[in-house]
PDB file of C-alpha atoms in Angstrom:
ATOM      1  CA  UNK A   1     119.560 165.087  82.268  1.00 51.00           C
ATOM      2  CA  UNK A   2     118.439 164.769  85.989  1.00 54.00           C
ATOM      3  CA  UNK A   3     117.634 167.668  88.015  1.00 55.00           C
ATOM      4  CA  UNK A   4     120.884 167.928  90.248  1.00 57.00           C
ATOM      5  CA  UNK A   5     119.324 170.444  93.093  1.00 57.00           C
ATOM      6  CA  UNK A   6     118.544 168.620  96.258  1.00 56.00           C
ATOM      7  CA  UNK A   7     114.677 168.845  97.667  1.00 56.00           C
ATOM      8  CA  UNK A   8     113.948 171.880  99.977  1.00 58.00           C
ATOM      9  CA  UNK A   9     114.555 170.926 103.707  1.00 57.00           C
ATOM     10  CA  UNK A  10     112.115 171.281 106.061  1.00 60.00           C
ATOM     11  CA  UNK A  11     112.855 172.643 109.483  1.00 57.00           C
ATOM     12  CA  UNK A  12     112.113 169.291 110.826  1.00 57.00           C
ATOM     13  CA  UNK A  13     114.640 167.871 108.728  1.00 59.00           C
ATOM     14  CA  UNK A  14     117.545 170.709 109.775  1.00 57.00           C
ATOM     15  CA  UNK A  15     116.500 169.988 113.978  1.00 56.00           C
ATOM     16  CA  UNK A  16     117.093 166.054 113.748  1.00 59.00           C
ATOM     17  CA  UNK A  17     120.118 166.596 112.275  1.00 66.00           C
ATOM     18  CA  UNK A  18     121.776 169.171 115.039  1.00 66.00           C
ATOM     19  CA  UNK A  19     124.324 167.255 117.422  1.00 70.00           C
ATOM     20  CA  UNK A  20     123.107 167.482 120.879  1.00 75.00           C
ATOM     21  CA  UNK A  21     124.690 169.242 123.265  1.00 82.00           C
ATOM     22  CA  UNK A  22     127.324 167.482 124.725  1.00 81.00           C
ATOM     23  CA  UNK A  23     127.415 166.477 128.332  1.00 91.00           C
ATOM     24  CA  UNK A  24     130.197 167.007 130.424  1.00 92.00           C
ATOM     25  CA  UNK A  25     131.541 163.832 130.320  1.00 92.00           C
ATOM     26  CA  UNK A  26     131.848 163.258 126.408  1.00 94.00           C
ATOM     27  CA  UNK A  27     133.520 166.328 126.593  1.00 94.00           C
ATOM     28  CA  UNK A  28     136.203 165.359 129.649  1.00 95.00           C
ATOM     29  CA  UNK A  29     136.182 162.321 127.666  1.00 95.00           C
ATOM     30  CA  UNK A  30     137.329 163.618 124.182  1.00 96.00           C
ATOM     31  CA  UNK A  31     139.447 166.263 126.262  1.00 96.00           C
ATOM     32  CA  UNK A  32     141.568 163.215 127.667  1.00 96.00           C
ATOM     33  CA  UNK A  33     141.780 161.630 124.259  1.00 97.00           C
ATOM     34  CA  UNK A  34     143.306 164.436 122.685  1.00 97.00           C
ATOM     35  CA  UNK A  35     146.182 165.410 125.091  1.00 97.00           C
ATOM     36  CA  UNK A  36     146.872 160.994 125.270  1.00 97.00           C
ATOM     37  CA  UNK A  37     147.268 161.861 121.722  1.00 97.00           C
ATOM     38  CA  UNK A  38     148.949 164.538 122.328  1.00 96.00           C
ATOM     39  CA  UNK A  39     151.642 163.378 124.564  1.00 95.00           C
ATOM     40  CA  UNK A  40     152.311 160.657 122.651  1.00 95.00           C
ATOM     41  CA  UNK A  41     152.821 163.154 119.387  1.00 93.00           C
ATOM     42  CA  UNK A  42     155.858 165.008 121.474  1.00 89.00           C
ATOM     43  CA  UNK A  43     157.161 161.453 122.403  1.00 90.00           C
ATOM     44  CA  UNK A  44     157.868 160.646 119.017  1.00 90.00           C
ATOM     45  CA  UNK A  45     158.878 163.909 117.999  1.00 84.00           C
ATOM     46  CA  UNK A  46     161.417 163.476 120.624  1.00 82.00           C
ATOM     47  CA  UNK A  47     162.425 159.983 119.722  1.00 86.00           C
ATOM     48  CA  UNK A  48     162.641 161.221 115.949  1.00 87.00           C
ATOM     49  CA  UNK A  49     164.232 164.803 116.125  1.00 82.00           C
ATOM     50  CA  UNK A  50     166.717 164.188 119.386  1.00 81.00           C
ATOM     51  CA  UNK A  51     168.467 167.486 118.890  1.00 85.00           C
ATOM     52  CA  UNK A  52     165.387 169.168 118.023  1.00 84.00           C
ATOM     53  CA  UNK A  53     163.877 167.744 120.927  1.00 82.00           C
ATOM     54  CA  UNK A  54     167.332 168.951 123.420  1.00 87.00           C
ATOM     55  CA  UNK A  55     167.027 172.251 122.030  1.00 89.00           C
ATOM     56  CA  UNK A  56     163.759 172.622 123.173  1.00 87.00           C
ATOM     57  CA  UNK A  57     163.929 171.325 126.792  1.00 89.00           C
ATOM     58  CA  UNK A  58     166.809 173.794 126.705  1.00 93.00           C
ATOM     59  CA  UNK A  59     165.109 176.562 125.965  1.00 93.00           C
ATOM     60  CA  UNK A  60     162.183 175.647 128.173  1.00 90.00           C
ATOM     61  CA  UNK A  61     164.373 175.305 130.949  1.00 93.00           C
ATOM     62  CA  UNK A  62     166.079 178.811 130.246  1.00 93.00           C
ATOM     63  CA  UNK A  63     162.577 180.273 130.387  1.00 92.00           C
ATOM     64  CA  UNK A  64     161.763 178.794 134.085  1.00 91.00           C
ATOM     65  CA  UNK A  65     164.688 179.908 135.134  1.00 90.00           C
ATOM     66  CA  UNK A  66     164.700 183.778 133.949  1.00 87.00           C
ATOM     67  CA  UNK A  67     160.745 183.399 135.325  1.00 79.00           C
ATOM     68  CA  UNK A  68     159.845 186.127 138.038  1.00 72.00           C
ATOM     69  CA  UNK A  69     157.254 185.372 140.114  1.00 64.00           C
TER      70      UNK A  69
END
């Protein structure tokens, strides 16, 4: 039966593998991405769930206007 436990790493091995830090512009980048994504996740939520999607802008609504400033 072969030996199933993996080689002992060096710390060589462990440093390559690390991401780099990202720079500010993968991370603006990625940023945009998501909340495209996102945006497009309400719009079909709205287009699928119309009520759903009413009761919420109601209540959203009801919130700005009961809002102090």
């Amino acid at each position: 039966m072969p030996d199933l436990e993996e080689p002992a790493e060096g710390a060589a091995d462990r440093a390559a593998r690390t991401p780099a830090p990202e720079t500010d512009a993968e991370r603006r980048r990625r940023r945009a991405q998501f909340l495209r994504e996102l945006g497009e996740a309400k719009a079909l939520r709205e287009r699928v769930q119309p009520r759903r999607a009413r009761a919420a802008r109601m209540r959203q609504a009801m919130r700005m206007r009961t809002f102090r400033w």
